[in-house]
Short mmCIF file of C-alpha atoms in Angstrom, two decimals:
data_model
loop_
_atom_site.label_atom_id
_atom_site.label_comp_id
_atom_site.label_asym_id
_atom_site.label_seq_id
_atom_site.Cartn_x
_atom_site.Cartn_y
_atom_site.Cartn_z
CA MET A 1 0.10 -0.42 0.07
CA ALA A 2 2.69 2.26 0.75
CA THR A 3 4.37 1.79 -2.99
CA GLN A 4 0.81 2.25 -4.38
CA SER A 5 0.36 5.71 -2.30
CA ASN A 6 4.02 6.75 -3.31
CA ILE A 7 3.31 6.22 -6.89
CA SER A 8 0.39 8.10 -7.17
CA LEU A 9 1.62 11.43 -6.12
CA VAL A 10 4.26 11.60 -9.01
CA ASN A 11 3.80 14.38 -10.93
CA THR A 12 3.43 14.65 -14.63
CA LEU A 13 5.07 17.15 -16.60
CA THR A 14 3.81 20.90 -17.11
CA ILE A 15 2.81 22.04 -20.16
CA ASP A 16 5.88 24.12 -21.09
CA GLN A 17 7.58 21.00 -20.29
CA ARG A 18 5.51 18.90 -22.59
CA VAL A 19 6.71 21.19 -25.54
CA GLU A 20 10.48 20.19 -24.56
CA PHE A 21 9.41 16.85 -24.02
CA LEU A 22 8.10 16.80 -27.87
CA ALA A 23 11.36 18.29 -29.19
CA TYR A 24 13.30 15.70 -27.30
CA ALA A 25 10.89 13.06 -28.93
CA LYS A 26 11.64 14.08 -32.41
CA ASP A 27 15.43 14.57 -31.99
CA CYS A 28 15.18 11.22 -30.66
CA ALA A 29 13.23 9.51 -34.00
CA SER A 30 15.33 11.29 -36.27
CA ARG A 31 18.95 10.62 -34.49
CA HIS A 32 19.43 7.75 -36.66
CA SER A 33 17.79 8.24 -39.82
CA THR A 34 20.30 6.73 -42.31
CA ALA A 35 20.77 3.78 -40.05
CA LEU A 36 16.78 2.90 -39.65
CA SER A 37 16.55 3.52 -43.60
CA ASN A 38 19.04 0.88 -44.42
CA PHE A 39 17.39 -1.22 -41.27
CA HIS A 40 13.87 -1.12 -43.19
CA SER A 41 15.26 -1.56 -46.76
CA LEU A 42 16.68 -4.71 -45.09
CA LEU A 43 13.56 -5.95 -43.70
CA ARG A 44 11.58 -5.50 -46.91
CA TYR A 45 14.32 -7.57 -48.52
CA ARG A 46 14.14 -10.02 -46.13
CA ASP A 47 10.14 -10.13 -45.98
CA ARG A 48 9.77 -10.66 -49.81
CA ALA A 49 12.00 -13.43 -49.77
CA TYR A 50 10.28 -14.92 -46.70
CA GLN A 51 6.81 -14.65 -48.67
CA ARG A 52 8.92 -15.37 -51.78
CA GLN A 53 8.01 -12.14 -53.56
CA LEU A 54 11.54 -11.43 -54.89
CA ASN A 55 11.13 -12.58 -58.54
CA THR A 56 9.39 -9.68 -60.52
CA THR A 57 10.87 -10.02 -63.71
CA ALA A 58 8.47 -9.18 -66.62
CA GLU A 59 8.38 -12.97 -67.91
CA HIS A 60 7.60 -14.41 -64.24
CA ILE A 61 4.70 -11.83 -63.96
CA LYS A 62 3.50 -12.53 -67.27
CA ALA A 63 3.05 -16.04 -66.94
CA VAL A 64 1.76 -15.75 -63.37
CA ARG A 65 -1.64 -12.97 -64.63
CA SER A 66 -2.09 -16.10 -67.63
CA ASN A 67 -2.44 -18.37 -64.87
CA MET A 68 -4.37 -16.39 -62.90
CA ALA A 69 -6.55 -15.77 -66.05
CA GLY A 70 -7.01 -19.66 -66.22
CA ASP A 71 -4.30 -20.24 -68.85
CA ALA A 72 -2.43 -23.50 -66.99
CA ARG A 73 0.10 -24.14 -70.05
CA LYS A 74 2.01 -20.74 -68.95
CA VAL A 75 5.02 -22.05 -66.60
CA GLN A 76 6.02 -20.26 -63.76
CA ASP A 77 9.39 -19.55 -62.42
CA ILE A 78 9.56 -21.35 -59.46
CA THR A 79 11.07 -20.23 -55.88
CA VAL A 80 12.10 -23.03 -53.96
CA PRO A 81 10.62 -23.15 -50.36
CA ILE A 82 13.68 -23.37 -48.19
CA VAL A 83 13.65 -20.03 -46.01
CA MET A 84 9.80 -20.20 -45.07
CA PRO A 85 9.77 -23.97 -43.83
CA GLN A 86 13.36 -23.38 -41.76
CA ILE A 87 11.89 -20.36 -39.84
CA GLU A 88 8.63 -21.87 -38.76
CA SER A 89 10.47 -25.04 -37.69
CA ALA A 90 12.62 -22.97 -35.46
CA THR A 91 9.31 -20.53 -34.42
CA ALA A 92 7.73 -24.05 -33.48
CA TYR A 93 10.02 -25.26 -31.42
CA GLN A 94 10.65 -22.13 -29.40
CA ALA A 95 6.57 -21.96 -29.10
CA GLY A 96 6.70 -25.66 -27.57
CA VAL A 97 9.47 -24.46 -25.24
CA TYR A 98 8.13 -21.45 -23.72
CA LEU A 99 4.37 -21.31 -24.72
CA THR A 100 2.46 -24.89 -23.99
CA SER A 101 2.16 -24.85 -20.24
CA THR A 102 -0.35 -23.19 -18.41
CA PRO A 103 0.18 -20.38 -17.35
CA ILE A 104 3.12 -19.65 -19.66
CA PHE A 105 5.48 -18.44 -16.81
CA GLY A 106 4.85 -20.22 -13.90
CA VAL A 107 5.46 -19.19 -10.44
CA VAL A 108 7.83 -21.06 -7.72
CA ALA A 109 7.91 -20.58 -3.80
CA THR A 110 9.22 -22.36 -0.82
CA PRO A 111 6.76 -24.55 1.16
CA GLN A 112 5.38 -22.12 3.51
CA ASN A 113 4.47 -19.67 0.44
CA GLN A 114 2.69 -21.94 -1.51
CA ASP A 115 -0.77 -20.27 -1.41
CA ALA A 116 0.67 -16.88 -2.62
CA ALA A 117 2.55 -18.44 -5.45
CA LEU A 118 -0.58 -20.15 -6.52
CA GLN A 119 -2.08 -16.81 -6.05
CA PHE A 120 0.22 -14.93 -7.82
CA GLU A 121 -0.01 -17.42 -10.50
CA THR A 122 -3.07 -17.45 -11.05
CA ALA A 123 -2.94 -13.39 -11.54
CA LEU A 124 -0.35 -14.09 -14.11
CA GLY A 125 -2.69 -16.69 -16.09
CA ASP A 126 -5.62 -14.66 -16.17
CA GLN A 127 -3.40 -11.41 -17.87
CA SER A 128 -1.92 -13.66 -20.06
CA ILE A 129 -5.30 -14.54 -21.21
CA ARG A 130 -6.79 -11.55 -21.45
CA TYR A 131 -3.80 -9.85 -23.07
CA GLY A 132 -2.74 -12.52 -25.58
CA TRP A 133 0.44 -13.34 -24.22
CA PRO A 134 1.36 -16.04 -26.31
CA ARG A 135 -0.28 -14.62 -29.51
CA GLU A 136 1.99 -11.73 -29.46
CA LEU A 137 5.25 -13.91 -28.16
CA LEU A 138 4.57 -16.01 -31.25
CA LYS A 139 5.03 -13.03 -33.51
CA VAL A 140 8.45 -11.83 -31.44
CA PHE A 141 9.57 -15.53 -32.20
CA ARG A 142 8.92 -15.35 -36.08
CA ASP A 143 10.71 -11.79 -36.33
CA GLY A 144 13.37 -13.07 -34.19
CA PHE A 145 14.52 -15.60 -36.70
CA LYS A 146 13.43 -13.44 -39.82
CA TYR A 147 15.17 -10.47 -39.06
CA ASN A 148 17.21 -11.78 -35.58
CA PHE A 149 15.60 -8.82 -34.29
CA GLY A 150 12.26 -8.80 -32.34
CA ALA A 151 10.65 -6.35 -30.38
CA ALA A 152 8.18 -6.36 -27.55
CA VAL A 153 6.74 -4.07 -24.85
CA CYS A 154 5.58 -5.25 -21.63
CA ARG A 155 3.44 -2.45 -19.91
CA TRP A 156 0.79 -2.22 -17.20
CA LYS A 157 -2.22 -1.71 -18.85
CA LYS A 158 -5.78 -0.84 -17.86
CA ILE A 159 -8.80 -1.71 -19.81
CA PRO A 160 -12.76 -0.96 -19.20
CA LEU A 161 -14.57 -4.14 -19.25
CA LYS A 162 -18.28 -5.00 -17.99
CA GLN A 163 -19.56 -7.70 -15.54
CA VAL A 164 -22.36 -9.72 -15.43
CA VAL A 165 -24.08 -9.14 -11.53
CA THR A 166 -27.47 -9.54 -10.12
CA ASP A 167 -29.34 -6.37 -9.91
CA THR A 168 -30.39 -5.82 -6.34
CA SER A 169 -32.66 -2.65 -6.81
CA VAL A 170 -36.57 -3.11 -6.14
CA SER A 171 -38.34 -2.68 -9.37
CA SER A 172 -36.05 -5.45 -10.96
CA ALA A 173 -34.55 -7.52 -8.05
CA GLY A 174 -33.11 -10.54 -9.04
CA LEU A 175 -32.44 -9.84 -12.88
CA ALA A 176 -29.32 -9.72 -14.47
CA ARG A 177 -27.38 -6.10 -14.97
CA LEU A 178 -24.34 -5.05 -16.44
CA LYS A 179 -21.42 -3.41 -14.29
CA ASP A 180 -18.72 -1.68 -15.40
CA TYR A 181 -15.07 -2.01 -13.91
CA SER A 182 -11.73 -1.34 -15.09
CA TYR A 183 -9.08 -4.41 -15.27
CA GLY A 184 -5.35 -3.79 -15.15
CA GLY A 185 -2.30 -6.12 -15.91
CA ASN A 186 0.83 -6.65 -17.62
CA CYS A 187 0.34 -6.47 -21.38
CA ILE A 188 3.16 -8.04 -23.95
CA ASP A 189 2.85 -6.12 -27.17
CA ARG A 190 5.19 -7.28 -30.36
CA ILE A 191 6.48 -4.09 -32.09
CA ASP A 192 6.42 -3.72 -35.45
CA PRO A 193 9.95 -3.25 -36.86
CA TYR A 194 9.03 -1.19 -39.39
CA ASN A 195 7.32 1.12 -37.05
CA CYS A 196 9.62 1.46 -34.44
CA PHE A 197 12.59 3.69 -33.84
CA LEU A 198 15.45 3.33 -30.97
CA ASP A 199 18.96 3.88 -29.24
CA MET A 200 21.12 2.24 -32.05
CA SER A 201 24.16 2.99 -30.36
CA VAL A 202 23.70 -0.01 -27.88
CA ALA A 203 23.27 -3.82 -28.85
CA PRO A 204 19.87 -4.79 -29.49
CA ALA A 205 19.51 -7.29 -26.63
CA ASN A 206 21.20 -4.47 -23.78
CA LEU A 207 18.22 -1.69 -24.86
CA HIS A 208 16.20 -2.56 -21.53
CA THR A 209 19.13 -1.90 -19.13
CA GLU A 210 21.82 0.32 -21.56
CA GLY A 211 19.66 2.25 -24.22
CA GLU A 212 18.54 6.01 -23.94
CA PHE A 213 15.34 5.59 -25.47
CA PHE A 214 12.74 3.38 -27.36
CA GLY A 215 9.55 4.46 -29.46
CA TYR A 216 7.07 2.83 -31.88
CA ASN A 217 4.15 4.37 -33.95
CA THR A 218 0.60 2.80 -34.10
CA LEU A 219 -2.09 3.74 -36.81
CA MET A 220 -5.22 4.54 -34.75
CA SER A 221 -8.81 5.91 -36.06
CA ARG A 222 -10.81 8.42 -34.01
CA ILE A 223 -12.55 5.74 -32.48
CA GLN A 224 -9.67 4.21 -31.11
CA LEU A 225 -7.68 7.47 -29.90
CA LYS A 226 -11.20 7.89 -28.10
CA ARG A 227 -11.11 4.77 -26.12
CA LEU A 228 -7.22 5.23 -25.00
CA LEU A 229 -8.20 8.70 -23.84
CA GLN A 230 -10.88 6.63 -21.84
CA VAL A 231 -8.33 4.75 -19.80
CA LEU A 232 -5.33 7.07 -19.05
CA ASP A 233 -5.27 8.87 -16.18
CA PRO A 234 -6.95 12.15 -16.54
CA GLN A 235 -4.38 14.23 -14.10
CA LYS A 236 -1.75 13.43 -16.65
CA THR A 237 -3.59 13.78 -20.03
CA THR A 238 -4.05 17.34 -21.84
CA GLY A 239 -4.49 18.56 -25.36
CA ALA A 240 -7.02 16.08 -26.55
CA LYS A 241 -8.86 18.46 -28.43
CA ASP A 242 -5.86 19.46 -30.49
CA ALA A 243 -4.75 16.48 -31.16
CA PHE A 244 -7.80 15.29 -32.66
CA GLN A 245 -7.69 18.18 -35.05
CA SER A 246 -4.14 18.15 -35.73
CA GLN A 247 -2.74 17.29 -39.11
CA PHE A 248 -2.04 13.53 -40.02
CA ALA A 249 1.69 13.11 -40.17
CA GLY A 250 1.83 10.77 -42.83
CA ALA A 251 2.16 6.87 -44.23
CA THR A 252 5.09 5.80 -46.33
CA GLN A 253 6.56 2.82 -48.01
CA ASP A 254 10.03 3.53 -47.91
CA ALA A 255 11.09 6.33 -46.26
CA GLY A 256 13.52 6.05 -43.01
CA ASP A 257 11.76 9.03 -40.94
CA GLY A 258 11.21 7.68 -37.37
CA MET A 259 7.98 9.87 -37.34
CA ALA A 260 5.83 8.71 -40.09
CA TYR A 261 3.69 5.36 -40.12
CA HIS A 262 5.41 2.74 -42.65
CA VAL A 263 3.73 0.57 -44.61
CA PRO A 264 6.02 -2.04 -46.37
CA GLU A 265 4.70 -3.17 -49.94
CA ILE A 266 5.74 -6.80 -49.44
CA ASN A 267 3.19 -8.64 -51.88
CA GLN A 268 3.35 -7.75 -55.47
CA TYR A 269 -0.26 -9.06 -55.76
CA LEU A 270 -1.61 -6.36 -53.07
CA ASN A 271 -0.26 -3.04 -54.06
CA LEU A 272 -1.13 -0.77 -51.07
CA SER A 273 0.99 2.25 -52.06
CA GLY A 274 -2.39 4.33 -53.00
CA THR A 275 -4.58 3.99 -49.61
CA SER A 276 -5.46 7.08 -47.88
CA TYR A 277 -4.94 7.40 -44.59
CA GLY A 278 -5.38 10.90 -43.65
CA THR A 279 -8.08 13.57 -44.41
CA SER A 280 -8.76 16.69 -42.77
CA ASP A 281 -12.35 16.67 -42.42
CA TRP A 282 -13.77 13.18 -40.83
CA GLY A 283 -17.19 13.67 -41.59
CA ALA A 284 -16.46 14.56 -45.33
CA TRP A 285 -14.32 11.33 -45.69
CA MET A 286 -17.41 9.26 -44.27
CA GLY A 287 -19.39 11.12 -47.07
CA LEU A 288 -21.72 12.98 -44.81
CA SER A 289 -22.75 16.68 -45.69
CA GLY A 290 -22.66 19.85 -43.36
CA SER A 291 -20.17 17.64 -41.25
CA ALA A 292 -18.20 20.96 -40.28
CA SER A 293 -21.58 22.48 -38.58
CA ARG A 294 -22.25 19.15 -36.84
CA THR A 295 -18.68 19.08 -35.45
CA ASN A 296 -19.28 22.51 -34.37
CA ALA A 297 -22.50 21.81 -32.55
CA ALA A 298 -20.89 19.17 -30.86
CA GLY A 299 -17.82 20.66 -29.20
CA GLY A 300 -16.22 22.21 -32.71
CA ILE A 301 -13.63 19.15 -33.26
CA ASN A 302 -12.95 18.59 -36.58
CA TYR A 303 -11.94 15.18 -36.31
CA LYS A 304 -9.76 13.16 -38.73
CA ASP A 305 -9.60 9.85 -40.12
CA ASN A 306 -6.97 8.35 -38.77
CA TYR A 307 -3.95 9.49 -36.15
CA VAL A 308 -0.39 8.77 -35.78
CA VAL A 309 -0.18 7.61 -32.31
CA SER A 310 3.26 7.26 -31.22
CA HIS A 311 4.50 5.51 -27.71
CA PHE A 312 8.09 6.76 -26.65
CA TYR A 313 9.93 5.62 -23.46
CA CYS A 314 13.41 7.44 -22.59
CA ARG A 315 15.63 7.77 -19.92
CA ALA A 316 16.53 11.63 -19.58
CA LEU A 317 17.17 14.56 -17.18
CA PRO A 318 14.78 16.38 -15.50
CA SER A 319 16.65 19.43 -16.77
CA ASP A 320 16.15 18.37 -20.32
CA PHE A 321 12.92 19.01 -20.20
CA GLY A 322 13.12 22.36 -18.24
CA GLY A 323 12.71 20.91 -14.65
CA ARG A 324 14.99 20.36 -11.55
CA GLY A 325 17.99 17.33 -11.39
CA ASN A 326 20.30 15.65 -13.55
CA ILE A 327 19.88 12.44 -12.12
CA PRO A 328 18.10 9.97 -14.97
CA LYS A 329 14.85 9.25 -14.75
CA LEU A 330 12.47 6.95 -16.50
CA TYR A 331 9.55 9.07 -18.56
CA TYR A 332 6.78 7.66 -21.00
CA GLY A 333 4.88 9.65 -23.18
CA ILE A 334 1.96 9.59 -25.93
CA ILE A 335 2.35 12.04 -28.95
CA VAL A 336 -0.61 12.24 -31.60
CA ASN A 337 0.87 12.91 -35.05
CA TRP A 338 4.10 14.23 -33.63
CA GLN A 339 2.49 17.71 -32.78
CA HIS A 340 0.65 17.47 -29.25
CA VAL A 341 1.72 15.20 -26.35
CA ILE A 342 -1.40 14.48 -24.93
CA TYR A 343 0.22 11.98 -21.88
CA THR A 344 3.25 11.71 -20.08
CA GLU A 345 4.74 10.51 -16.78
CA GLU A 346 7.71 9.59 -14.71
CA VAL A 347 7.95 5.70 -14.64
CA ILE A 348 8.53 4.36 -11.40
CA ASN A 349 9.75 0.64 -11.50
CA ALA A 350 11.49 -2.21 -9.37
CA SER A 351 13.70 -2.76 -12.47
CA ASP A 352 14.85 0.16 -13.28
CA MET A 353 14.79 -0.94 -16.87
CA LEU A 354 12.91 0.52 -20.13
CA PRO A 355 9.97 -1.60 -20.92
CA ALA A 356 11.17 -2.64 -24.45
CA PHE A 357 12.84 -5.98 -25.20
CA ILE A 358 14.65 -6.93 -27.67
CA MET A 359 15.51 -10.34 -29.00
CA GLN A 360 18.27 -11.80 -30.94
CA PRO A 361 18.19 -15.52 -31.55
CA ALA A 362 21.63 -15.55 -33.28
CA GLU A 363 23.99 -13.06 -30.98
CA ASP A 364 27.63 -13.06 -31.71
CA GLY A 365 28.63 -9.59 -30.48
CA LEU A 366 27.95 -7.73 -33.51
CA GLY A 367 24.69 -6.59 -32.83
CA TYR A 368 22.24 -5.68 -35.84
CA GLN A 369 25.06 -6.85 -38.49
CA THR A 370 24.07 -10.24 -37.16
CA GLN A 371 22.87 -12.49 -39.52
CA SER A 372 19.61 -13.93 -39.15
CA MET A 373 18.50 -17.45 -39.98
CA LEU A 374 16.59 -16.37 -43.31
CA ASP A 375 20.03 -14.76 -44.14
CA ASN A 376 21.81 -18.09 -43.72
CA ALA A 377 19.48 -20.08 -46.02
CA LEU A 378 18.02 -17.75 -48.23
CA PRO A 379 21.63 -17.93 -50.66
CA PHE A 380 20.55 -21.72 -50.71
CA GLN A 381 17.05 -20.79 -51.63
CA ASP A 382 18.55 -18.79 -54.58
CA MET A 383 20.75 -21.25 -56.02
CA SER A 384 18.21 -23.96 -55.67
CA SER A 385 15.28 -21.80 -57.19
CA ALA A 386 17.90 -21.12 -59.87
CA LEU A 387 18.44 -24.79 -61.09
CA TRP A 388 15.14 -25.47 -61.11
CA ASN A 389 14.37 -22.65 -63.13
CA ILE A 390 17.11 -23.75 -65.45
CA SER A 391 15.30 -27.27 -66.33
CA LEU A 392 12.06 -25.46 -66.31
CA GLU A 393 13.26 -23.03 -69.26
CA SER A 394 14.40 -26.14 -70.97
CA LYS A 395 10.92 -27.68 -70.47
CA ARG A 396 9.49 -24.27 -72.05
CA ARG A 397 11.82 -24.64 -74.80
CA LEU A 398 9.82 -28.15 -75.33
CA VAL A 399 6.50 -26.69 -75.78
CA PHE A 400 7.56 -23.51 -77.60
CA ASP A 401 10.53 -24.83 -79.35
CA ARG A 402 12.93 -22.95 -81.40
CA LEU A 403 12.64 -22.44 -85.00
CA ILE A 404 14.24 -21.02 -88.02
CA TYR A 405 11.61 -19.34 -90.38
CA ASN A 406 11.56 -17.51 -93.66
CA PRO A 407 9.83 -14.16 -93.25
CA ARG A 408 9.03 -14.29 -96.62
CA LEU A 409 7.13 -17.58 -96.79
CA ILE A 410 5.29 -17.65 -93.07
CA ASP A 411 3.89 -14.85 -91.17
CA LYS A 412 5.57 -14.73 -87.33
CA LYS A 413 2.14 -14.12 -85.92
CA ASP A 414 1.02 -17.83 -87.47
CA ILE A 415 3.31 -19.79 -86.09
CA ASP A 416 3.84 -17.84 -82.45
CA PRO A 417 0.82 -19.73 -80.77
CA ALA A 418 1.35 -22.82 -79.40
CA SER A 419 -1.75 -24.84 -80.37
CA SER A 420 -1.75 -28.40 -80.59
CA VAL A 421 -4.41 -27.44 -83.83
CA SER A 422 -3.15 -24.75 -86.27
CA ARG A 423 -3.72 -23.72 -89.96
CA ILE A 424 -0.24 -21.93 -91.04
CA PRO A 425 -0.58 -20.34 -94.62
CA LEU A 426 2.38 -20.81 -96.87
CA ARG A 427 2.57 -17.36 -98.68
CA ASN A 428 4.62 -16.43 -101.96
CA ALA A 429 5.77 -19.44 -102.97
CA SER A 430 4.65 -21.91 -105.61
CA ILE A 431 4.02 -25.32 -103.92
CA GLY A 432 4.21 -27.04 -107.84
CA LYS A 433 6.88 -25.27 -109.27
CA ASP A 434 9.33 -25.85 -106.16
CA ASP A 435 9.10 -28.70 -104.07
CA ASN A 436 11.32 -27.39 -101.27
CA ALA A 437 9.37 -24.57 -100.63
CA LEU A 438 7.92 -25.22 -97.60
CA ALA A 439 11.16 -27.23 -96.20
CA ARG A 440 12.82 -23.98 -96.94
CA ALA A 441 10.62 -22.29 -95.41
CA VAL A 442 11.07 -23.50 -91.59
CA TYR A 443 13.30 -25.43 -89.48
CA GLN A 444 13.13 -27.02 -86.19
CA ILE A 445 16.14 -27.03 -84.04
CA PRO A 446 16.35 -30.58 -82.85
CA TYR A 447 15.31 -30.48 -78.76
CA ARG A 448 17.79 -31.89 -76.35
CA ASP A 449 17.56 -31.80 -72.38
CA ASP A 450 20.49 -33.03 -71.45
CA ASN A 451 21.60 -31.78 -67.83
CA SER A 452 17.90 -31.44 -66.26
CA ALA A 453 18.31 -34.14 -64.03
CA GLY A 454 21.96 -33.32 -63.06
CA ASN A 455 20.61 -29.66 -61.91
CA LEU A 456 17.43 -31.38 -59.75
CA GLN A 457 19.29 -33.87 -58.22
CA MET A 458 22.41 -30.82 -57.52
CA SER A 459 19.23 -28.44 -56.00
CA GLU A 460 18.19 -31.21 -53.94
CA MET A 461 21.96 -31.35 -52.10
CA ILE A 462 21.64 -27.40 -51.75
CA SER A 463 19.02 -28.08 -49.72
CA ALA A 464 20.58 -30.00 -47.78
CA MET A 465 23.38 -27.84 -47.27
CA ALA A 466 20.23 -25.08 -46.14
CA ASP A 467 19.55 -27.81 -43.25
CA SER A 468 23.24 -27.71 -42.14
CA ALA A 469 23.59 -23.88 -42.28
CA THR A 470 20.20 -23.49 -40.13
CA GLY A 471 20.70 -26.69 -38.08
CA GLN A 472 17.79 -28.44 -38.58
CA ASN A 473 17.05 -31.59 -40.70
CA LYS A 474 13.66 -32.95 -42.45
CA VAL A 475 12.69 -34.97 -39.66
CA ASP A 476 12.17 -31.47 -37.45
CA ARG A 477 9.87 -30.21 -40.30
CA GLY A 478 7.37 -33.50 -40.33
CA GLN A 479 9.36 -35.28 -43.51
CA PHE A 480 10.45 -38.73 -43.90
CA GLN A 481 14.38 -39.02 -43.43
CA LYS A 482 15.79 -42.34 -44.97
CA GLY A 483 18.21 -44.35 -42.98
CA ASN A 484 18.57 -47.94 -41.10
CA LYS A 485 18.59 -46.29 -37.23
CA THR A 486 17.39 -48.64 -34.54
CA LYS A 487 15.03 -46.61 -32.06
CA THR A 488 18.47 -45.40 -29.51
CA GLU A 489 20.25 -44.33 -32.24
CA PHE A 490 17.29 -42.22 -33.74
CA THR A 491 16.87 -40.53 -30.67
CA GLU A 492 20.46 -39.43 -30.19
CA THR A 493 20.30 -38.12 -33.57
CA MET A 494 17.57 -36.06 -33.42
CA ALA A 495 18.70 -34.89 -29.35
CA ASN A 496 21.83 -33.95 -31.60
CA SER A 497 20.33 -31.80 -34.03
CA ASN A 498 18.33 -29.81 -31.56
CA SER A 499 21.10 -28.82 -30.05
CA ARG A 500 20.89 -25.38 -32.42
CA GLN A 501 17.45 -24.82 -31.67
CA GLN A 502 18.67 -25.16 -27.46
CA LEU A 503 21.17 -22.90 -28.07
CA ALA A 504 19.17 -20.11 -29.52
CA ALA A 505 16.58 -20.89 -26.62
CA LEU A 506 19.33 -20.32 -23.99
CA ALA A 507 20.18 -16.84 -25.67
CA ILE A 508 16.18 -16.18 -25.63
CA GLU A 509 15.96 -17.00 -22.07
CA TYR A 510 18.65 -14.62 -20.48
CA GLN A 511 18.57 -11.87 -22.90
CA PHE A 512 14.65 -11.45 -23.64
CA MET A 513 12.72 -13.94 -21.23
CA THR A 514 14.30 -13.24 -17.88
CA PRO A 515 14.02 -9.63 -18.05
CA LEU A 516 10.50 -9.72 -19.46
CA LYS A 517 9.30 -11.79 -16.65
CA GLU A 518 11.25 -9.48 -13.82
CA THR A 519 9.50 -6.78 -15.29
CA ILE A 520 5.78 -8.82 -14.94
CA LYS A 521 6.99 -9.40 -11.60
CA ALA A 522 7.92 -6.10 -10.73
CA ASN A 523 4.39 -4.65 -12.37
CA THR A 524 2.23 -7.13 -10.37
CA LEU A 525 3.91 -6.33 -7.34
CA GLN A 526 3.91 -2.60 -7.65
CA ASN A 527 0.11 -2.39 -9.17
CA GLN A 528 -1.92 -5.83 -8.55
#
């Protein structure tokens, strides 16, 4: 109770200090703009490789469009699926290690404290269900193996809920009624790597202990922003009206600016570049006539359709914002469209860590330069795909064979269509006078396919190299593995094959899970 009382007396920043806080946040968002732009470019490249969307050649796109139109005779280029199965198998392994128990984080205590431990574990289990911890952590694991960068934020979050209770009033005694209440608990959010900015001068896995700042941008509608304001402490919230009327901060695909919402273009069959996120008048966006007069009558708020809402955590000195003191403290603020700070607070927690955690399954001391599992497997996917497409090109030649023809005797448009039934006119020739006219008109180059079998065999060998590079085998992905091993030999082989994944699990445990659990414990003891 004493801790709760002390926390409630913490003052928020004044209006003038919030102006300085906003300037500081903007400086942090643009501090590593060049590195952030390169990081985003690498993220897009990895995602396109994961979804097998790197091939944008005209021939491939033409074949895809023909197939989508129903013409199955056109042969697409193939991308051998090596990267995606490797990553999904690694994600499934870590999910089995961390996310299959109930609750996913157990509580251990001495015998005399078993009752308290059971209560604590029950509270954590309820929070994990309410806020969907396994779902968010699954996405973090997948990010970790795709990018070697999986970000998550753990914060104490309050949400309004309704509870069905028995009505005790005289008029409706015994009937059910809804009772409003507030639920608070640890919320784990996976952070989109495209929409976060952080102190890149420290190792990613050390951000929570040594980093200076971490922030991330989200896209919210006016209703979502209204609901967010409902659960914030009103004593620390200001400028809501100005925030609702502020100009949209912008959505982009390729810029490295930390103050814009990024929508990466990954799937070439789904173009989102023309999507409009910000309008000057919400009523006009909804197609309502006379919306300006209605908004004025309702309080004079000219809503927009969407807002860039930024969450910003930092270690800073009170003097940085015009206050007194030069001892570093933790601050948290919510910024709308990078123009108005609607919420600020000094964060007091027992762990004294930034509530942002970065997962790096492969940590070798090189920080952001360390290659991910995707990077290790991608060269083998490209090489194996190249060998397959060489063989497919040979099959295309079998269908669309190479010819030598005389354009004076045969029109090109008559021989281009690949049809089993066709009528090809022979022009400007007299068959009666010259029996060899047809032989001179066209000549089919003999078809030979000598190397396809060798290419496909080499492709299989390269796929096996990818397994060696990532430390997996076919059995890890549920496939049959040839061999005459006994049950004991098979168990020993699988135990050895899991050693690389166990190594990643150890790294995840001590760089990510342990500080995350410490934060969850501290937040629960402090607020529950």
